[in-house]
Coordinates of C-alpha atoms in Angstrom, one line a residue:
M1 CA -19.2 -7.5 -24.2
D2 CA -16.2 -5.3 -25.1
T3 CA -15.0 -1.9 -23.9
G4 CA -11.9 0.2 -23.5
V5 CA -11.6 0.1 -19.7
V6 CA -13.1 -2.0 -16.9
I7 CA -13.0 -0.3 -13.5
I8 CA -13.7 -2.6 -10.5
G9 CA -15.1 -0.6 -7.6
A10 CA -17.4 2.4 -7.7
G11 CA -16.1 4.3 -4.6
P12 CA -14.4 7.7 -5.0
A13 CA -11.3 6.3 -6.8
G14 CA -13.2 4.2 -9.3
S15 CA -16.0 6.8 -9.9
T16 CA -13.5 9.6 -10.3
C17 CA -11.6 7.6 -12.9
A18 CA -14.8 6.7 -14.7
N19 CA -16.1 10.3 -14.7
L20 CA -12.9 11.6 -16.2
L21 CA -12.7 8.9 -18.9
K22 CA -16.3 9.5 -19.9
K23 CA -15.7 13.2 -20.1
N24 CA -12.8 12.6 -22.5
G25 CA -14.7 10.2 -24.7
V26 CA -13.1 6.9 -23.5
D27 CA -15.5 4.0 -23.4
C28 CA -15.5 2.3 -20.0
V29 CA -17.6 0.1 -17.7
L30 CA -17.8 0.7 -13.9
V31 CA -18.5 -2.4 -11.8
D32 CA -19.4 -2.8 -8.1
F33 CA -21.1 -5.6 -6.3
Q34 CA -23.1 -3.3 -4.0
Q35 CA -26.2 -1.3 -4.8
F36 CA -25.8 2.4 -4.3
P37 CA -26.3 4.4 -2.1
R38 CA -24.6 2.1 0.4
E39 CA -23.1 2.6 3.8
K40 CA -19.3 3.1 4.1
V41 CA -17.1 3.0 7.2
C42 CA -15.2 6.3 7.1
G43 CA -14.9 9.5 9.1
G44 CA -15.7 11.2 5.8
G45 CA -13.3 14.1 6.0
L46 CA -12.4 15.9 2.8
T47 CA -9.2 17.8 3.6
P48 CA -8.6 21.1 1.9
R49 CA -6.2 19.3 -0.5
A50 CA -9.0 16.8 -1.3
W51 CA -11.8 19.2 -1.9
H52 CA -9.6 21.6 -3.9
L53 CA -8.7 18.7 -6.2
L54 CA -12.4 17.7 -6.5
E55 CA -13.4 21.2 -7.5
E56 CA -10.6 21.3 -10.1
M57 CA -11.7 18.0 -11.7
M58 CA -15.5 18.4 -11.3
P59 CA -16.3 22.1 -10.7
D60 CA -20.0 21.4 -11.3
L61 CA -20.3 18.6 -8.7
D62 CA -22.9 19.5 -6.0
Y63 CA -22.5 17.5 -2.8
D64 CA -23.6 18.0 0.8
Y65 CA -21.1 18.5 3.6
L66 CA -20.5 20.1 7.0
P67 CA -17.8 22.7 7.0
V68 CA -15.5 22.1 10.0
T69 CA -13.5 25.2 11.0
R70 CA -12.3 24.2 14.5
Q71 CA -10.3 21.2 15.8
R72 CA -9.3 20.1 19.3
L73 CA -6.2 18.2 20.1
F74 CA -6.2 15.8 23.1
V75 CA -3.2 13.9 24.5
E76 CA -3.6 11.1 27.0
G77 CA -7.2 12.1 27.6
K78 CA -6.6 15.8 28.3
M79 CA -7.5 18.6 25.9
R80 CA -4.3 20.5 25.0
C81 CA -5.4 23.1 22.5
E82 CA -8.0 24.2 20.0
I83 CA -7.1 25.5 16.5
E84 CA -8.8 27.1 13.6
P85 CA -7.1 25.7 10.4
A86 CA -6.4 28.0 7.5
E87 CA -9.1 26.3 5.5
E88 CA -12.1 24.3 6.4
Q89 CA -12.4 20.5 6.3
R90 CA -15.5 19.3 4.6
N91 CA -17.1 16.3 6.4
V92 CA -19.3 14.3 4.1
S93 CA -21.6 11.2 4.5
R94 CA -19.8 8.6 2.5
K95 CA -23.1 7.0 1.7
D96 CA -24.3 10.2 0.0
F97 CA -20.9 11.4 -1.4
D98 CA -20.0 8.2 -3.1
N99 CA -23.5 7.9 -4.6
R100 CA -23.2 11.5 -5.9
L101 CA -20.0 10.7 -7.8
L102 CA -21.6 7.6 -9.2
Q103 CA -24.8 9.4 -10.3
R104 CA -22.7 12.1 -12.0
Y105 CA -21.1 9.3 -14.1
L106 CA -24.5 7.7 -14.9
Q107 CA -26.0 11.1 -15.8
S108 CA -23.2 11.5 -18.4
G109 CA -24.3 8.2 -20.0
G110 CA -21.8 6.0 -18.3
T111 CA -22.3 2.2 -18.0
F112 CA -22.5 0.6 -14.6
L113 CA -22.9 -3.0 -13.7
Q114 CA -23.8 -4.4 -10.3
D115 CA -21.6 -7.5 -10.3
S116 CA -18.6 -8.9 -8.5
F117 CA -15.1 -9.5 -10.0
S118 CA -13.9 -13.1 -10.2
R119 CA -10.7 -13.1 -12.3
F120 CA -8.9 -11.7 -15.3
D121 CA -7.1 -13.4 -18.1
E122 CA -4.5 -11.7 -20.4
Q123 CA -5.0 -12.3 -24.1
E124 CA -3.2 -11.5 -27.3
E125 CA -2.2 -7.9 -28.3
G126 CA -2.4 -6.7 -24.7
R127 CA -6.2 -7.4 -24.3
I128 CA -7.7 -8.5 -21.0
L129 CA -10.7 -10.7 -20.4
V130 CA -12.5 -9.9 -17.1
T131 CA -14.8 -12.5 -15.8
M132 CA -17.5 -11.7 -13.2
R133 CA -19.0 -14.0 -10.6
S134 CA -22.2 -13.9 -12.5
G135 CA -20.4 -15.5 -15.4
R136 CA -20.5 -12.3 -17.5
Q137 CA -17.2 -11.6 -19.4
I138 CA -15.9 -8.3 -20.6
G139 CA -13.0 -7.7 -22.9
C140 CA -11.0 -4.5 -22.5
R141 CA -7.7 -2.8 -23.1
Y142 CA -7.2 -1.6 -19.5
L143 CA -8.3 -3.0 -16.1
V144 CA -8.4 -0.5 -13.2
A145 CA -8.6 -2.0 -9.7
A146 CA -10.5 0.3 -7.3
D147 CA -12.0 -2.5 -5.2
G148 CA -10.7 -1.4 -1.8
A149 CA -8.3 -2.6 0.9
N150 CA -9.2 -6.3 0.2
S151 CA -8.9 -6.0 -3.5
R152 CA -9.5 -9.2 -5.4
V153 CA -7.8 -7.8 -8.5
R154 CA -4.6 -7.1 -6.5
K155 CA -4.7 -10.5 -4.9
Q156 CA -4.7 -12.2 -8.3
L157 CA -2.0 -9.9 -9.6
L158 CA 0.4 -9.8 -6.7
G159 CA -0.8 -12.3 -4.1
A160 CA -1.5 -11.7 -0.4
Y161 CA -1.3 -8.2 1.0
H162 CA -0.2 -7.5 4.6
G163 CA -0.4 -3.7 4.8
N164 CA -4.0 -3.3 6.2
F165 CA -4.6 -1.4 9.4
L166 CA -7.9 -1.8 11.3
F167 CA -10.1 1.2 12.2
L168 CA -13.5 0.8 14.1
E169 CA -16.2 3.4 14.5
Q170 CA -19.9 4.1 15.2
K171 CA -22.3 7.0 14.9
V172 CA -23.3 8.8 18.0
E173 CA -25.5 11.7 19.1
K174 CA -24.3 15.1 17.7
R175 CA -22.4 17.3 20.2
D176 CA -20.9 20.3 18.3
D177 CA -19.1 21.1 15.0
V178 CA -15.6 20.7 16.4
L179 CA -13.4 17.8 15.2
D180 CA -11.6 16.0 18.1
G181 CA -8.4 13.9 17.8
E182 CA -6.6 12.2 20.6
F183 CA -3.1 10.7 20.7
S184 CA -2.2 8.3 23.5
A185 CA 0.2 5.4 24.3
R186 CA -2.9 3.2 24.3
Y187 CA -3.3 3.8 20.5
D188 CA -0.2 2.2 19.1
H189 CA 0.5 3.9 15.8
G190 CA -3.0 5.3 15.8
Y191 CA -5.5 7.7 17.5
Y192 CA -9.0 8.3 18.6
Y193 CA -11.3 10.7 16.7
R194 CA -14.7 12.3 16.8
F195 CA -15.9 13.7 13.4
P196 CA -18.9 16.0 13.4
H197 CA -21.5 15.6 10.7
K198 CA -25.0 17.1 9.9
G199 CA -27.2 15.5 12.5
Y200 CA -24.7 13.1 14.1
D201 CA -21.1 12.5 15.0
V202 CA -18.8 9.6 14.2
V203 CA -16.4 8.3 16.9
G204 CA -13.7 5.8 16.2
Y205 CA -10.1 4.7 16.6
G206 CA -7.3 2.8 15.0
A207 CA -4.3 1.1 16.4
K208 CA -1.9 -1.8 15.6
D209 CA -3.8 -4.0 18.0
A210 CA -7.3 -2.5 17.4
S211 CA -10.2 -4.8 18.1
R212 CA -13.9 -4.7 18.8
E213 CA -13.3 -5.6 22.4
G214 CA -10.8 -2.7 22.7
F215 CA -13.3 -0.3 21.1
R216 CA -16.1 -1.4 23.4
G217 CA -13.9 -0.8 26.4
L218 CA -12.9 2.7 25.1
L219 CA -16.6 3.6 24.6
A220 CA -17.4 2.5 28.1
E221 CA -14.6 4.6 29.5
L222 CA -15.9 7.6 27.6
G223 CA -19.4 7.1 28.7
I224 CA -20.6 6.5 25.1
A225 CA -23.4 4.0 24.6
E226 CA -22.5 1.3 22.0
T227 CA -24.8 1.3 19.0
K228 CA -23.6 -0.3 15.8
I229 CA -19.8 -0.8 15.6
C230 CA -18.4 -1.0 12.1
G231 CA -14.9 -1.8 11.0
A232 CA -12.8 -1.2 7.9
Y233 CA -9.2 -1.8 6.9
I234 CA -7.0 1.1 5.9
P235 CA -4.1 0.1 3.6
V236 CA -0.7 1.7 4.5
E237 CA 1.8 -0.2 2.2
V238 CA 1.8 1.0 -1.4
V239 CA 1.9 -1.8 -4.1
R240 CA 2.5 -1.4 -7.8
S241 CA 1.2 -3.4 -10.7
D242 CA 3.9 -4.8 -12.9
R243 CA 1.7 -4.3 -16.0
D244 CA 0.9 -1.0 -17.7
N245 CA -2.6 -2.1 -18.6
I246 CA -3.6 -3.1 -15.1
M247 CA -3.7 -0.2 -12.5
L248 CA -4.2 -0.3 -8.7
I249 CA -5.7 2.9 -7.4
G250 CA -7.1 4.2 -4.0
D251 CA -7.1 1.6 -1.3
A252 CA -6.5 -1.2 -3.7
G253 CA -3.1 0.3 -4.4
G254 CA -2.4 0.9 -0.7
F255 CA -3.0 4.7 -0.9
A256 CA -3.8 6.2 2.4
N257 CA -1.9 8.8 4.4
R258 CA 0.7 7.0 6.5
V259 CA 0.4 9.6 9.4
T260 CA -3.4 10.4 9.5
Y261 CA -4.7 7.4 7.6
E262 CA -6.9 9.7 5.5
G263 CA -7.7 8.2 2.1
L264 CA -10.1 10.4 0.2
Y265 CA -7.4 12.6 -1.3
Y266 CA -5.5 9.7 -2.6
A267 CA -8.7 8.1 -3.9
L268 CA -9.5 11.1 -6.0
A269 CA -5.8 11.8 -7.0
T270 CA -5.1 8.2 -8.1
G271 CA -8.4 8.0 -9.9
R272 CA -7.4 11.1 -11.8
N273 CA -3.9 9.8 -12.6
A274 CA -5.2 6.5 -13.9
A275 CA -7.5 8.3 -16.2
H276 CA -4.7 10.5 -17.4
A277 CA -2.5 7.5 -18.1
I278 CA -5.2 5.9 -20.2
I279 CA -6.2 9.1 -22.0
K280 CA -2.6 10.1 -22.8
G281 CA -1.3 6.6 -23.5
R282 CA 1.3 6.8 -20.7
S283 CA 2.1 4.4 -17.8
F284 CA 0.4 4.8 -14.4
S285 CA 3.9 4.8 -12.9
E286 CA 4.6 8.0 -14.9
T287 CA 1.4 9.9 -14.3
N288 CA 1.4 8.9 -10.6
R289 CA 5.1 9.5 -10.0
G290 CA 4.5 12.5 -7.6
L291 CA 2.2 10.4 -5.4
F292 CA 4.6 7.5 -5.2
R293 CA 7.3 10.0 -4.1
R294 CA 4.9 11.5 -1.6
K295 CA 4.2 8.1 -0.1
R296 CA 7.9 7.4 0.4
R297 CA 8.1 10.7 2.4
E298 CA 5.1 9.8 4.4
K299 CA 6.5 6.5 5.4
W300 CA 9.6 8.3 6.9
M301 CA 7.3 10.9 8.6
A302 CA 5.1 8.2 10.1
G303 CA 8.1 6.3 11.5
L304 CA 9.2 9.5 13.2
F305 CA 5.8 10.7 14.3
Y306 CA 4.7 7.4 15.9
S307 CA 8.1 6.7 17.5
R308 CA 8.6 7.3 21.2
V309 CA 10.5 10.5 20.4
G310 CA 7.8 11.7 18.1
Q311 CA 5.0 11.0 20.6
W312 CA 7.0 12.7 23.3
L313 CA 7.3 15.8 21.1
V314 CA 3.6 15.7 20.5
K315 CA 3.0 15.7 24.2
A316 CA 5.6 18.4 24.9
F317 CA 4.5 20.9 22.3
S318 CA 0.7 20.1 22.1
R319 CA -0.2 23.2 24.2
N320 CA 1.4 25.5 21.7
R321 CA -1.6 26.4 19.6
H322 CA 0.3 28.3 17.0
L323 CA 2.8 25.5 16.4
V324 CA 0.0 22.9 16.2
K325 CA -1.9 25.0 13.7
W326 CA 1.3 25.5 11.6
I327 CA 2.0 21.8 11.5
Y328 CA -1.6 21.0 10.6
D329 CA -1.7 23.7 7.8
N330 CA 1.7 23.0 6.4
V331 CA 2.4 19.3 7.0
V332 CA -0.8 17.3 7.7
V333 CA -3.2 18.6 5.0
T334 CA -0.7 19.6 2.3

């Protein structure tokens, strides 16, 4: 089998890239080992920056979401303020949202294979031979890795990755349509959250020392019955491919917000930038330059925010609703 582009991973990053390539007449094959729709550990929040980008790229995409227009900030277990951001956050079920992106690609005539990546081999004239675990082989000009925080493509290309950060969560009974976030010394470089959805809420937390035992203890303290705890790694260290014909996007490239750990915007944006690189015959380093620059700024911001001084400032000014709203509207989601 031969094609122009092989994309490993059919989540938002891979499906966005595939949709844009198909729209521009570029032959590609999208591969994922899972059968869709499938469950995905994620709060499922599309920030204004994310859903605006989605509307720009796919204005005809119809997807279900809960508009969230209020958010509460907690510090050390105490509610400090409630804000109404300038624009809504759209909370989606990742099971449904990811499947909708994939179905859009399929409805346009795109090729999808349910298979698992095994390895790639570079050939003459810049060609790549991709071998699947089934034994199937696909020749291509470009290989795009969108296979998540534990990317196998990235591992073969660059070796071991040490930038993953553990988040754990579970679904609980719905309470209201307000998003909760709590910062505390107990969540080292992380936080606790409660994301409202249609018919249920998602509660979870992340920290440097996050563990299932720690999450169970937290649930017990909050009086929340344990149901099905799920975990996922969030990448925080960006990595770059040293080859123009192999691109690492979304979680595979370490793209998640260093302060909030939100990854859907970066999934959509890097998927777009990889497609632009292929369509325009440019390097991913060039089309993705703005995001690489943004990630460097975020690293500095995260270092400050999660420092002792930064957390002291959060505690000191968290009752100032207008200041919290300004920071959220102008720093967190832009």
